Tab-separated table of C-alpha atoms in Angstrom:
chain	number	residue	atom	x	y	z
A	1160	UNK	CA	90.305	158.655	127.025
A	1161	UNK	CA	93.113	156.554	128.794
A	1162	UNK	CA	94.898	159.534	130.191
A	1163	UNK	CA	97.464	161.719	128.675
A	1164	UNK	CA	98.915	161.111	125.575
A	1165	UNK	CA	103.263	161.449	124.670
A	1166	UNK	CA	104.211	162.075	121.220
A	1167	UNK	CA	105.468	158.841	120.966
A	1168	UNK	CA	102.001	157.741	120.831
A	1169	UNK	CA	101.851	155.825	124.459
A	1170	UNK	CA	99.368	157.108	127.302
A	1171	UNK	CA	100.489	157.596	130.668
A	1172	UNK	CA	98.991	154.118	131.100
A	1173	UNK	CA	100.962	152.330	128.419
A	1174	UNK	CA	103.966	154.201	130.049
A	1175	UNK	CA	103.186	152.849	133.739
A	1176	UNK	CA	102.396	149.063	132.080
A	1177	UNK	CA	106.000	149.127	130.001
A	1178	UNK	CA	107.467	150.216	133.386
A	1179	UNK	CA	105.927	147.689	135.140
A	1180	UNK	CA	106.819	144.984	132.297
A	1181	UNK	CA	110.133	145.958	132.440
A	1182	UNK	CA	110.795	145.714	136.983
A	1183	UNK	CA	109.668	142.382	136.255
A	1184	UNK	CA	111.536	141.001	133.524
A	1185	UNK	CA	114.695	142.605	135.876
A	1186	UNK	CA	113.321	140.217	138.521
A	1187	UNK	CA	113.016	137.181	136.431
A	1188	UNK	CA	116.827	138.017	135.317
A	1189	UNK	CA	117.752	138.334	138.797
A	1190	UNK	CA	116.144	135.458	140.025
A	1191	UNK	CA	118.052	133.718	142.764
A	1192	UNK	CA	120.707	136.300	143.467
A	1193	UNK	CA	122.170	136.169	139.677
A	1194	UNK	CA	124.477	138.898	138.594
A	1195	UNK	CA	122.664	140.400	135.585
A	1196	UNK	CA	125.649	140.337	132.746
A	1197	UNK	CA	126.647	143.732	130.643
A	1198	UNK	CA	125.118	141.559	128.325
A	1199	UNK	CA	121.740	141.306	130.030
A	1200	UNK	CA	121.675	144.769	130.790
A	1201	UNK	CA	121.745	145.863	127.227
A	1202	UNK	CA	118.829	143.182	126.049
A	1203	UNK	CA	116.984	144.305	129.118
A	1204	UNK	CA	117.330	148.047	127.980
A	1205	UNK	CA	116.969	147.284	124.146
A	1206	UNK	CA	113.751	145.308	124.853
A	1207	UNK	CA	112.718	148.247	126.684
A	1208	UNK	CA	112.895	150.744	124.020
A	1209	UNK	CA	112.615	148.789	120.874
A	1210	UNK	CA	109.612	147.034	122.114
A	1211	UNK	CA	107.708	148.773	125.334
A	1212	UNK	CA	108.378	151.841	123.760
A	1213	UNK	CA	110.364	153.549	126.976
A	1214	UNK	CA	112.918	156.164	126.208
A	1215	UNK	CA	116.512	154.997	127.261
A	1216	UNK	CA	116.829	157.373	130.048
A	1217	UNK	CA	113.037	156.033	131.282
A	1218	UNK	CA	114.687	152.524	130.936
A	1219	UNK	CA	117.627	153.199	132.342
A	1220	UNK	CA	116.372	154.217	135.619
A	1221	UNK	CA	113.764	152.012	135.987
A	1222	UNK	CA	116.090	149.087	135.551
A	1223	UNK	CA	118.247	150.648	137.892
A	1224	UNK	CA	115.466	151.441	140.593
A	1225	UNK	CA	114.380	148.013	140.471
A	1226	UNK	CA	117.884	146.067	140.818
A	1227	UNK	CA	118.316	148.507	144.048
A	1228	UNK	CA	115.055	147.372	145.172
A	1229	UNK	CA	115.816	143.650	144.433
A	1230	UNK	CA	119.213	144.090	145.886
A	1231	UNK	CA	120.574	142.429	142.282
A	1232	UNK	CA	123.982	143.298	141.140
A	1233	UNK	CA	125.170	144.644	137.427
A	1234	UNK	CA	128.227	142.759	136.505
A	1235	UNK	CA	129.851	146.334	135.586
A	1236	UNK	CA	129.339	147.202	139.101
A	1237	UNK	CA	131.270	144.260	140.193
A	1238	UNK	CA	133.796	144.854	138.184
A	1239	UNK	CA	134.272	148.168	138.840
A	1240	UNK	CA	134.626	147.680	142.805
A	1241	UNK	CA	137.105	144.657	142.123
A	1242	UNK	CA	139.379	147.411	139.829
A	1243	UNK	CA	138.692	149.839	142.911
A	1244	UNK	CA	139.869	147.011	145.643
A	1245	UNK	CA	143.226	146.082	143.293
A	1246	UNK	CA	144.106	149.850	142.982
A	1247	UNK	CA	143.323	150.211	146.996
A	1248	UNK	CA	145.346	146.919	147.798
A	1249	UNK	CA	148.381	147.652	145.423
A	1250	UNK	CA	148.921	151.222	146.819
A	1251	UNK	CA	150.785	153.649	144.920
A	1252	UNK	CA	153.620	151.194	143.731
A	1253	UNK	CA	150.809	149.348	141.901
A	1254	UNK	CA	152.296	146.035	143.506
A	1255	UNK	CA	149.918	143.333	144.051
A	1256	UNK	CA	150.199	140.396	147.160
A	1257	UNK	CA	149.374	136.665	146.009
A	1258	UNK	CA	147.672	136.921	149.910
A	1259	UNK	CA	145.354	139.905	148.614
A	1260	UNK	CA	144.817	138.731	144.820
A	1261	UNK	CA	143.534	135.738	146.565
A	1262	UNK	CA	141.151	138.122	149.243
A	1263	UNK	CA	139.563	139.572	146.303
A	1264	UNK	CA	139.636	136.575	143.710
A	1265	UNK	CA	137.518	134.860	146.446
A	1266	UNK	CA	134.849	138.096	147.299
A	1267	UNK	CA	134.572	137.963	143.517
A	1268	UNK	CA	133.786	134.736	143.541
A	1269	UNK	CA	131.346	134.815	146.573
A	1270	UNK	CA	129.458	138.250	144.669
A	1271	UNK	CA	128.570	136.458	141.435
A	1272	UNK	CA	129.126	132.800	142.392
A	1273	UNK	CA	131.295	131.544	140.545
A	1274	UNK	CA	133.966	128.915	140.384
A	1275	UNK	CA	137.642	130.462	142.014
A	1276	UNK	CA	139.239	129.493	138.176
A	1277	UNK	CA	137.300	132.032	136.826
A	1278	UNK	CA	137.332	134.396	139.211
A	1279	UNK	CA	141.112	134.770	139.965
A	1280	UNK	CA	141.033	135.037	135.569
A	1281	UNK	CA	139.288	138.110	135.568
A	1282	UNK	CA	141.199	139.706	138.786
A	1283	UNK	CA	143.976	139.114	136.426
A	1284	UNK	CA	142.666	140.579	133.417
A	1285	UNK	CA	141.672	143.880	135.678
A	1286	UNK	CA	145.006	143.759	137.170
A	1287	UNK	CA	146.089	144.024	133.466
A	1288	UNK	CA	144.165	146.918	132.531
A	1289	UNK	CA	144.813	148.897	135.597
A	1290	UNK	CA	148.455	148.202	135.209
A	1291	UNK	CA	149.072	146.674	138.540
A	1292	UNK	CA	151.253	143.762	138.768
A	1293	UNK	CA	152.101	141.055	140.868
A	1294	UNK	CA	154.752	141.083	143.868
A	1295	UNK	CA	156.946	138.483	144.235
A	1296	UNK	CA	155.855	135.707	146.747
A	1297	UNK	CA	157.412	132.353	148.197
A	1298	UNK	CA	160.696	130.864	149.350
A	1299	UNK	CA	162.300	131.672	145.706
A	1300	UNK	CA	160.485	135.379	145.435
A	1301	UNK	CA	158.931	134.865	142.231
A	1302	UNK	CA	155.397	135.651	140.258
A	1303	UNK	CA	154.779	132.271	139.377
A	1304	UNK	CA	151.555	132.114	141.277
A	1305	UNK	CA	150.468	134.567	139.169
A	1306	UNK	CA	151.699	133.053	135.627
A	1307	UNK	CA	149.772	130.245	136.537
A	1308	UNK	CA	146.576	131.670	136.111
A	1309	UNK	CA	144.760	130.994	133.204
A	1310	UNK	CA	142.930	133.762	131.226
């Protein structure tokens, strides 16, 4: 007998090997300091259940667990401490700087290494979301800087 059995029809064994399939398919997706995608995440998680046989919860954390342990970042975790920096930086009159859309356009950039372009495009479509909006910058005071960006 291979140890206790779940009635899902995996041993504790079975359990520890989809576990341990699982950490390192995380690590082969976070290979190099790569942001794992929302994408990712999900394949990693439905792999985990449809195929290793892990409930979602069991998957969840273990994917979790392991991207702590690897020190690799979600891409929803990203985003969700850029949204958190724009509604820090554009206070309470939800006023954005073209000096502090670039500050977080580039630690953006620098977390998930990426090009600046694409960065500053997805600042932009947060700012959107979190209905924050440009101030005014320049000799002429106006929000062209920010018109300029392509999304």
């Amino acid at each position: 007998m291979r140890g206790s059995y779940h009635g899902n029809g995996f041993s504790d064994e079975d359990m520890f090997d989809a576990e341990d399939r699982l950490r390192q398919l995380v690590r082969l997706r976070g290979q190099r300091g790569r942001v794992i995608s929302a994408a990712e995440e999900e394949r990693l998680l439905e792999e985990a259940v449809t195929r290793l046989g892990m409930s979602l919860e069991r998957a969840r954390g273990v994917l979790h667990a392991e991207m702590l342990r690897g020190q690799i970042p979600l891409e929803s975790d990203l985003e969700d401490t850029v949204a958190e920096l724009l509604k820090s930086f554009a206070g309470s009159r939800k006023k954005l700087s073209r000096r502090d859309f670039e500050v977080i356009a580039n630690l953006h950039a620098a977390q998930r290494k990426i090009q600046i372009e694409s960065a500053r495009a997805m600042v932009k479509r947060l700012m959107e979301e979190e209905d924050i909006s440009p101030r005014a910058a320049g000799v002429m005071r106006t929000k062209r800087w920010y018109r300029r960006i392509k999304t």
